[in-house]
PDB file of C-alpha atoms in Angstrom:
ATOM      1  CA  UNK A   1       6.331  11.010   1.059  1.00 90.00           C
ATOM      2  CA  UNK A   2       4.647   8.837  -0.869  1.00 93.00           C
ATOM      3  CA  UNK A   3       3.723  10.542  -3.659  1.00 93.00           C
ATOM      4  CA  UNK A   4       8.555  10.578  -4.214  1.00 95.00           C
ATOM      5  CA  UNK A   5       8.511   6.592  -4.723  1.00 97.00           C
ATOM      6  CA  UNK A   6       5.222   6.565  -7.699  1.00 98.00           C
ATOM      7  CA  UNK A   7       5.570   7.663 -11.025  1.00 96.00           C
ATOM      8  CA  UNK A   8       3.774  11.014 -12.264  1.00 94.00           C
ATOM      9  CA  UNK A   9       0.582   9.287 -13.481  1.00 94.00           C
ATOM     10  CA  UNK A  10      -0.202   8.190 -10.167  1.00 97.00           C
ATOM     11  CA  UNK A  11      -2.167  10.918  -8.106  1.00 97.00           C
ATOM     12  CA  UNK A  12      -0.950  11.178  -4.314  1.00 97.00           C
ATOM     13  CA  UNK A  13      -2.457  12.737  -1.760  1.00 97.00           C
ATOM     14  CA  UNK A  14      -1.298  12.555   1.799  1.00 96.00           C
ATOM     15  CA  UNK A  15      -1.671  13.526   5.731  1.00 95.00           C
ATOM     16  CA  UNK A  16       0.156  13.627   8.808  1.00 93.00           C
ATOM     17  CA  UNK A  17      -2.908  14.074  11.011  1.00 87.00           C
ATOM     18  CA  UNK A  18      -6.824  13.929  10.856  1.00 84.00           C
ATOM     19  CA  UNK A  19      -7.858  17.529   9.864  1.00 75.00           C
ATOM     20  CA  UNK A  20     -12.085  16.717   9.740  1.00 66.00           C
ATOM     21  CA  UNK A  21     -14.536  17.935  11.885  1.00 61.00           C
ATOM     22  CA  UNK A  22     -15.150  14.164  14.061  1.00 61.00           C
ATOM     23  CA  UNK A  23     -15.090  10.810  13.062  1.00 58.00           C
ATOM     24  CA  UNK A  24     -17.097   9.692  10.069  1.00 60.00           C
ATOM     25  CA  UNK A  25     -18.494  13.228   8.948  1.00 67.00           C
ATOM     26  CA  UNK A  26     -17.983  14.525   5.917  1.00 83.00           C
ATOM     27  CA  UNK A  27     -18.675  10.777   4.746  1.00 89.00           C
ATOM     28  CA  UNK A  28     -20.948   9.579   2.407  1.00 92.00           C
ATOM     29  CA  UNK A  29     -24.248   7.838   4.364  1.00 92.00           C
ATOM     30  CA  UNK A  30     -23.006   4.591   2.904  1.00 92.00           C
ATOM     31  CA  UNK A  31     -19.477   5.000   4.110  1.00 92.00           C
ATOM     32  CA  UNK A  32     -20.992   5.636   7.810  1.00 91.00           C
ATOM     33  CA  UNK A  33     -22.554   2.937   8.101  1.00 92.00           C
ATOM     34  CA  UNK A  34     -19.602   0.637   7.656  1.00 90.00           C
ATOM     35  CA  UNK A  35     -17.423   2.391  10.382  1.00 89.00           C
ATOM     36  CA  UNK A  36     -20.493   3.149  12.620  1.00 90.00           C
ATOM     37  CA  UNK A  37     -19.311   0.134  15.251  1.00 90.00           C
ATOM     38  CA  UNK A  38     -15.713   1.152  15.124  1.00 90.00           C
ATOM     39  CA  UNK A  39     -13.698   2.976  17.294  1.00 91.00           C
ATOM     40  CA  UNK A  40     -13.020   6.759  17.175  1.00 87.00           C
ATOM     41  CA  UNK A  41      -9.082   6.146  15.813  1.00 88.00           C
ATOM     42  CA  UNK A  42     -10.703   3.954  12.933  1.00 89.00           C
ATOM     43  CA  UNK A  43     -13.273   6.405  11.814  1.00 89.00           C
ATOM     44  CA  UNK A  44     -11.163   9.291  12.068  1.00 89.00           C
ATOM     45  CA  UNK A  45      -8.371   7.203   9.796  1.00 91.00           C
ATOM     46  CA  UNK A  46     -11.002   6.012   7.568  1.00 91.00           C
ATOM     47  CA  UNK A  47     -12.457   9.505   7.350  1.00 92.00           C
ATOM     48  CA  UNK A  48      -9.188  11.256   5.910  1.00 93.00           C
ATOM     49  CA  UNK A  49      -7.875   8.464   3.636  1.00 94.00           C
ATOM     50  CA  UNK A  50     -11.700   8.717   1.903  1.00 94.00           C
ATOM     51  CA  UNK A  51     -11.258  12.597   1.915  1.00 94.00           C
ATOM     52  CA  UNK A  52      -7.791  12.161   0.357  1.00 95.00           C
ATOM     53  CA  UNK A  53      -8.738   9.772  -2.510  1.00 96.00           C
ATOM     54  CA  UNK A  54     -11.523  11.845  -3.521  1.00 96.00           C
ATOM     55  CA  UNK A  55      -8.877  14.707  -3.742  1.00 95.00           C
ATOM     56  CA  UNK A  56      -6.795  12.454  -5.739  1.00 97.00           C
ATOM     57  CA  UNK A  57      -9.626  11.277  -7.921  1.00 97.00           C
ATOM     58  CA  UNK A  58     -10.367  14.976  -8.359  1.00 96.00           C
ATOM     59  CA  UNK A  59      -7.067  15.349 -10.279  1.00 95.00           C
ATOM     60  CA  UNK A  60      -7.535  12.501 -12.669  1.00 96.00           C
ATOM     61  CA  UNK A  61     -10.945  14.706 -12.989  1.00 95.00           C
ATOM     62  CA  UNK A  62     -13.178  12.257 -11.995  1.00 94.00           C
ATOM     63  CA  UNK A  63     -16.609  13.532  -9.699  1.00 92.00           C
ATOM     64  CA  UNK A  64     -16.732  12.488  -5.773  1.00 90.00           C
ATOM     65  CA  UNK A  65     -17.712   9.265  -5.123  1.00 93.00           C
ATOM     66  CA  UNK A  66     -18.584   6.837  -1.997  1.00 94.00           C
ATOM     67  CA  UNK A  67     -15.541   4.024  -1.625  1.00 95.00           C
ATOM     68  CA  UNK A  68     -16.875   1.234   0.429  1.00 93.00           C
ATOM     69  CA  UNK A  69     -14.607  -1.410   1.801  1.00 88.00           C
ATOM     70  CA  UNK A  70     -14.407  -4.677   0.712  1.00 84.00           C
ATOM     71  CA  UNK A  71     -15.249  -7.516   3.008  1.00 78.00           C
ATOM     72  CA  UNK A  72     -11.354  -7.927   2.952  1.00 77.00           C
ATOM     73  CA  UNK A  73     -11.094  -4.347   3.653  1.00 78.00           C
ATOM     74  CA  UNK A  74      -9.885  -3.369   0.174  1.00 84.00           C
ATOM     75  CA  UNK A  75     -11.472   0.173  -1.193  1.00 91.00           C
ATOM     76  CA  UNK A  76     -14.031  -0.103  -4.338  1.00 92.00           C
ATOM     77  CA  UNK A  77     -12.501   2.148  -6.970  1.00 96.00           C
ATOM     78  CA  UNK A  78     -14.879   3.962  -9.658  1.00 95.00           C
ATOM     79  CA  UNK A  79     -14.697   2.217 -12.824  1.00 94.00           C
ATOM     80  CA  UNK A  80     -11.402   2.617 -14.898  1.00 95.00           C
ATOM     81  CA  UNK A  81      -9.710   3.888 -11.965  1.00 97.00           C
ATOM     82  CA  UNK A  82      -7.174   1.784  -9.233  1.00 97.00           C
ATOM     83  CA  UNK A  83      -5.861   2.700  -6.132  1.00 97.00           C
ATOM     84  CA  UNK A  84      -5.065   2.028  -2.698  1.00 98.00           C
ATOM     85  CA  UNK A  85      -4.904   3.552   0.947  1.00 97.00           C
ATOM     86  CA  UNK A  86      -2.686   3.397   4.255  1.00 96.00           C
ATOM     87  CA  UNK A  87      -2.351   4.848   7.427  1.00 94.00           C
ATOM     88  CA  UNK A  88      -0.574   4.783  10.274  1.00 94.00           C
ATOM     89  CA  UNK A  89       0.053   6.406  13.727  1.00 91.00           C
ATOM     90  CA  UNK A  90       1.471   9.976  12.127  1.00 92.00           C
ATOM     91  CA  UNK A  91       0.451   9.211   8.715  1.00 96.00           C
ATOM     92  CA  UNK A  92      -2.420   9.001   5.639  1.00 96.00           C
ATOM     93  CA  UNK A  93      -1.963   8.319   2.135  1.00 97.00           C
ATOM     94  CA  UNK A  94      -4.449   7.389  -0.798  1.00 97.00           C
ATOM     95  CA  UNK A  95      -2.942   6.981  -4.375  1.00 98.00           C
ATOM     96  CA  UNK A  96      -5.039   6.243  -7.751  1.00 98.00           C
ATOM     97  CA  UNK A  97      -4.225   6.085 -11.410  1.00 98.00           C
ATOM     98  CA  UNK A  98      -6.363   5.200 -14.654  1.00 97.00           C
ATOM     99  CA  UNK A  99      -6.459   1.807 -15.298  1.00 96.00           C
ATOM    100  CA  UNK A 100      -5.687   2.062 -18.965  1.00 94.00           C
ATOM    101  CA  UNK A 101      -1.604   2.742 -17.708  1.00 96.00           C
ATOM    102  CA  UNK A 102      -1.943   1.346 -14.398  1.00 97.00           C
ATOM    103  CA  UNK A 103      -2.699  -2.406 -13.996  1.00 97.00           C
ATOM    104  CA  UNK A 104      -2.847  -2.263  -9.612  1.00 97.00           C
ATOM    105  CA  UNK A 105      -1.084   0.153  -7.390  1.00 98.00           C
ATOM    106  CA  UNK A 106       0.100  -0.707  -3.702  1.00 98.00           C
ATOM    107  CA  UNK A 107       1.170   1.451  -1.300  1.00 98.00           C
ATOM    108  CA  UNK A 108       1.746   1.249   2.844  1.00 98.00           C
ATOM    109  CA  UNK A 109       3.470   3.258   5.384  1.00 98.00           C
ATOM    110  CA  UNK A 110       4.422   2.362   8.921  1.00 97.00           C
ATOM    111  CA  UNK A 111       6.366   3.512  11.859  1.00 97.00           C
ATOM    112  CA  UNK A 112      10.159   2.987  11.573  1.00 97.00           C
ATOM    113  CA  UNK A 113      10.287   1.280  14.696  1.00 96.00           C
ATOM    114  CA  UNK A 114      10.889  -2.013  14.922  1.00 96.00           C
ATOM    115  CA  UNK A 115       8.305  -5.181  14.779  1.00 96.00           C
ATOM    116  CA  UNK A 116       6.756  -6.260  18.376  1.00 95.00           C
ATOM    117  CA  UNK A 117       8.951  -9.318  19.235  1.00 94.00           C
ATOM    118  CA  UNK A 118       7.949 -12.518  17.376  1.00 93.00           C
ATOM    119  CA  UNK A 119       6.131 -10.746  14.537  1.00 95.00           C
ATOM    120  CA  UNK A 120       9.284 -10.887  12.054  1.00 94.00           C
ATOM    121  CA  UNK A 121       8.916 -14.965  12.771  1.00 93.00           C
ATOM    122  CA  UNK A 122       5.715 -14.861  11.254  1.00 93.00           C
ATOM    123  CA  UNK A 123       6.263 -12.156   8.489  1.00 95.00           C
ATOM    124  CA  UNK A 124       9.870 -13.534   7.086  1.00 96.00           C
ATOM    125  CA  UNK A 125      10.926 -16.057   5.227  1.00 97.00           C
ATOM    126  CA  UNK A 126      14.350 -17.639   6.971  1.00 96.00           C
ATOM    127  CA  UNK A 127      16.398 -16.026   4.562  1.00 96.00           C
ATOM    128  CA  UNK A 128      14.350 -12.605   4.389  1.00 97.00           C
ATOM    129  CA  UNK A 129      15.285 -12.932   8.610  1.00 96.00           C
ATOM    130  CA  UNK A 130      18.931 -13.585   7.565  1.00 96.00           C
ATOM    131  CA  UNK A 131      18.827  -9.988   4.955  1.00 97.00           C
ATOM    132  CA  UNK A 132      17.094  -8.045   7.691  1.00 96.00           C
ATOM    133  CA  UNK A 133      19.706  -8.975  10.560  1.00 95.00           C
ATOM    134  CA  UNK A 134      22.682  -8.181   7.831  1.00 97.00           C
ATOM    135  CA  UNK A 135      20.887  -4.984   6.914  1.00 97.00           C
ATOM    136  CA  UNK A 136      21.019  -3.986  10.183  1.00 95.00           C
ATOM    137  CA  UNK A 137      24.312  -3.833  11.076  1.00 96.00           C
ATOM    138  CA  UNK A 138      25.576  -2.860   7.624  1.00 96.00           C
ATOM    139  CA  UNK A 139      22.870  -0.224   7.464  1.00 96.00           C
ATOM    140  CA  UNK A 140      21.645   1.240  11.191  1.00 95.00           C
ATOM    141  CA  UNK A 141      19.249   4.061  11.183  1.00 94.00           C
ATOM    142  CA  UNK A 142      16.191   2.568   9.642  1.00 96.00           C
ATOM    143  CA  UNK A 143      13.772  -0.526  11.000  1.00 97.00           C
ATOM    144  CA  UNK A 144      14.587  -2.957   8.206  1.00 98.00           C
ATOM    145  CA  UNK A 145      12.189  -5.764   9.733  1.00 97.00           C
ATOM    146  CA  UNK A 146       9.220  -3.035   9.527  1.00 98.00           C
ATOM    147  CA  UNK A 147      10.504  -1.997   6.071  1.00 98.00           C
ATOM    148  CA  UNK A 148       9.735  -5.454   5.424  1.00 98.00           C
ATOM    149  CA  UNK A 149       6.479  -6.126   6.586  1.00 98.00           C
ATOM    150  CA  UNK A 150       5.603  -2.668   4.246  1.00 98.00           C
ATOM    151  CA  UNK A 151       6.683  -4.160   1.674  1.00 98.00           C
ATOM    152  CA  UNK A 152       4.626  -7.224   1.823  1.00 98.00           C
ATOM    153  CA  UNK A 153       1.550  -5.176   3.152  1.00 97.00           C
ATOM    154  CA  UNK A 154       2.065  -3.612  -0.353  1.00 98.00           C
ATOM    155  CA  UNK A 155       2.421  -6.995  -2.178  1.00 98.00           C
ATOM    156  CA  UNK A 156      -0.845  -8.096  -1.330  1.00 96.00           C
ATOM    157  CA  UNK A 157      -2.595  -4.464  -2.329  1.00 96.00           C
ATOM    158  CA  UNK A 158      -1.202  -5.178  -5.853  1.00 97.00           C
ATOM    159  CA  UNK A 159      -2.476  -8.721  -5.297  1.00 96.00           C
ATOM    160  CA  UNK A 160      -5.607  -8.527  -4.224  1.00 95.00           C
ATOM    161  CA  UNK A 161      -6.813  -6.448  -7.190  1.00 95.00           C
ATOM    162  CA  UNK A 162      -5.903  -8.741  -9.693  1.00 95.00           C
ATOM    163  CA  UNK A 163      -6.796 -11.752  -8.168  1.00 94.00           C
ATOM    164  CA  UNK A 164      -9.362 -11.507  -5.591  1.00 92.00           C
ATOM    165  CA  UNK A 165      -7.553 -14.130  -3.486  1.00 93.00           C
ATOM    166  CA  UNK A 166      -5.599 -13.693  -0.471  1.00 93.00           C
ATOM    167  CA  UNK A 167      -1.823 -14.090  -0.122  1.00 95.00           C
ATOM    168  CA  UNK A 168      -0.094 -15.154   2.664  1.00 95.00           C
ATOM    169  CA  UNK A 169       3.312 -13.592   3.847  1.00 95.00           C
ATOM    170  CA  UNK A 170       5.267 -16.726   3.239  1.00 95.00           C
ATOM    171  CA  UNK A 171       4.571 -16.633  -0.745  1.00 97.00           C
ATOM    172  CA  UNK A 172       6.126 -13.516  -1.422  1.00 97.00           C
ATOM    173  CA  UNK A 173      10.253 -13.145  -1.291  1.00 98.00           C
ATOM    174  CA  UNK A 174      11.540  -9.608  -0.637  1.00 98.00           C
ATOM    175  CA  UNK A 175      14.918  -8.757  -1.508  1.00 98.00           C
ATOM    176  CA  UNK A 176      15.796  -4.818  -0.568  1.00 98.00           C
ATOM    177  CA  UNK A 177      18.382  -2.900  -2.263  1.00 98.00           C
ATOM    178  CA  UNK A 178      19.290  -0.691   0.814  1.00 97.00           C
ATOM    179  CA  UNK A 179      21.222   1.881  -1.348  1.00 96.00           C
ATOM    180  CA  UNK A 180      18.431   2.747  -4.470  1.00 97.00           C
ATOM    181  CA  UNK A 181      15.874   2.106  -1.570  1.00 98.00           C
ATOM    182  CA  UNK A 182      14.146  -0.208  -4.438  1.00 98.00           C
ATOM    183  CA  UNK A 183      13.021  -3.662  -3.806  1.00 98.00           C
ATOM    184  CA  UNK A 184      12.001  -6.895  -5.747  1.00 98.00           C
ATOM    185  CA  UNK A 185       8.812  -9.038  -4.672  1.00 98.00           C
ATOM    186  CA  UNK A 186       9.307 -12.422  -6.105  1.00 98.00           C
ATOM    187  CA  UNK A 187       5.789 -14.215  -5.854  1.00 98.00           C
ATOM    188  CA  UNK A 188       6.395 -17.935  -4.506  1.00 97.00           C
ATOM    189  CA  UNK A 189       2.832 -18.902  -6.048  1.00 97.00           C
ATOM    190  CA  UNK A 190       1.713 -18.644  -9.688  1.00 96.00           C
ATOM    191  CA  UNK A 191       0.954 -14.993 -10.108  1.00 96.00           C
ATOM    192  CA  UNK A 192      -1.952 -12.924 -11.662  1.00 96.00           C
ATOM    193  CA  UNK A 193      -2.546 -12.705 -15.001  1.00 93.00           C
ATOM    194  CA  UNK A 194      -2.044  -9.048 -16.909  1.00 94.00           C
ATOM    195  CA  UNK A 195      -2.943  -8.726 -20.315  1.00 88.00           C
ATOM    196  CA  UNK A 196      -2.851 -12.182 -20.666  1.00 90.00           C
ATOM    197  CA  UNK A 197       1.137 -12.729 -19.362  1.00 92.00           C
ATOM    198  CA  UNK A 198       1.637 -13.924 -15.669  1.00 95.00           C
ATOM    199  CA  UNK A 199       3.416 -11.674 -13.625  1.00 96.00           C
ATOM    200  CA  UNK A 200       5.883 -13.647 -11.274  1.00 96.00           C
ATOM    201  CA  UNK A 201       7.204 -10.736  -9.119  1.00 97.00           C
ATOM    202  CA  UNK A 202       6.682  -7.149  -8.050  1.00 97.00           C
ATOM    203  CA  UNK A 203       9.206  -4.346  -8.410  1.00 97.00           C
ATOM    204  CA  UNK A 204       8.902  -1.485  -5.614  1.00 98.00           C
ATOM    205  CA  UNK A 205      10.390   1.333  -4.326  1.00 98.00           C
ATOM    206  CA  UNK A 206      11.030   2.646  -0.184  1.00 98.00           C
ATOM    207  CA  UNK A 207      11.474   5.713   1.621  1.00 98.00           C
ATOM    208  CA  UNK A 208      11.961   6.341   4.896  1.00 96.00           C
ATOM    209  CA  UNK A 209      11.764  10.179   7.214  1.00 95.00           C
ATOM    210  CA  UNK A 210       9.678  11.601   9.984  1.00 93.00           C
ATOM    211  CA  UNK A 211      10.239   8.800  11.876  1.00 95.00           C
ATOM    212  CA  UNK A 212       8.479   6.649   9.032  1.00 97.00           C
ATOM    213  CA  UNK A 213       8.553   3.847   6.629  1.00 98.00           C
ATOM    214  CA  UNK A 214       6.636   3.742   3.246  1.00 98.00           C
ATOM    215  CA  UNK A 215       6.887   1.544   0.343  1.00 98.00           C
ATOM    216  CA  UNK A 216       4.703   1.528  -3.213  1.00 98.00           C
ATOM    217  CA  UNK A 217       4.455  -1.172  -5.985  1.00 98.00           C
ATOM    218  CA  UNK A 218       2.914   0.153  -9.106  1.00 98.00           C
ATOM    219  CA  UNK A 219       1.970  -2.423 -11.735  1.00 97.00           C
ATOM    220  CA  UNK A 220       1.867  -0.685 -15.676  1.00 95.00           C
ATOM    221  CA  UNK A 221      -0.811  -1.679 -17.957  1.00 94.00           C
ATOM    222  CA  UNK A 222       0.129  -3.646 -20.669  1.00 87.00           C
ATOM    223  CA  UNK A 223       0.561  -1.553 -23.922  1.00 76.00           C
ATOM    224  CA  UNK A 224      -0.932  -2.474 -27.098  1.00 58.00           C
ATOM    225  CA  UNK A 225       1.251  -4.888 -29.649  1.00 48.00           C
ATOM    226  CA  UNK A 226       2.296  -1.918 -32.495  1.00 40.00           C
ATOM    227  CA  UNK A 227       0.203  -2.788 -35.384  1.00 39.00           C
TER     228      UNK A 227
END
């Protein structure tokens, strides 16, 4: 699923259930101890998406590693590598790419049901609530107000790399192109620095199936000036 909306020199690997023995094994002893408070649901989802990155890393050849959290949660990446992680009720999914093409790399997946009530208040701008109403009635069939909240989960994992600072909801502006199932993430605050230009907004892609939502931002590298 996710692996359709990232370009070739990102490797994707992805679940739609837990397949490991019990929660935390097949962990490194470092990883257990951060989950070894949580509940069985959160080691069993931490579990696979650490079992699926390492797969992934495998294919940009690089050896098994431990990837411990960040206190913000974000997953330590081996160095020269960037990635990210998501899961869901039905659904895991870990992405990386070498950093030398790939600048930061964002990904999320939901259900496609819609928000709890209230939560769209908090996540949209007024007239991001104003594009998910019309979306809806010009466009039934998918949860545009979770598609939403997706896309700005994935905002701040292409953040939060770069910066190291937190982002709040309100300082991105999504705009979603409901027929190329792209979007655009224009950042309301100055925005990271890559290869020495600021980068002032995100472009992305969606998908949605098997009862899901997903949406990926992937940031390239700068090239080289030609000499």
């Amino acid at each position: 699923m996710i692996e359709a909306i990232l370009p070739a020199a990102v490797a994707c690997e992805a679940a739609y259930d837990d397949p490991v023995p019990g929660p935390g094994e097949l962990l490194y002893a470092q990883e257990r101890e951060r989950i070894a408070k949580a509940v069985p649901k959160r080691q069993r989802e931490f579990t696979t998406v650490r079992l699926l990155a390492r797969r992934a890393l495998l294919r940009l050849g690089q050896p098994p590693v431990p990837l411990l959290p960040s206190p913000r949660g974000a997953p330590g990446w081996p160095d020269g590598i960037v990635g990210s992680m998501t899961h869901c009720d039905g659904y895991r999914a870990a992405v990386v790419a070498r950093a030398d093409g790939t600048a930061s790399v964002g990904i999320d997946a939901e259900p496609d049901a819609p928000l709890p009530e209230g939560v769209l208040d908090v996540v949209g701008l007024p007239d991001e609530t104003e594009q998910i109403m019309s979306l809806a009635e010009r466009h039934p069939g998918t949860s545009w107000d979770r598609l939403l909240f997706s896309a700005k989960e994935s905002v701040f994992k292409v953040w939060y790399p770069l910066t190291g600072t937190e982002l709040d909801f309100s300082e991105a502006r999504i705009d979603i192109d409901p027929v190329e199932r792209t979007f655009r993430a224009e950042l309301l605050v100055p925005g990271p620095l890559v290869g020495g230009r600021r980068v002032g907004a995100f472009p992305g892609r969606w998908t949605a199936g098997r009862g899901l939502v997903a949406t990926a931002i992937h940031l390239p590298a700068p090239r080289e000036p030609l000499a």
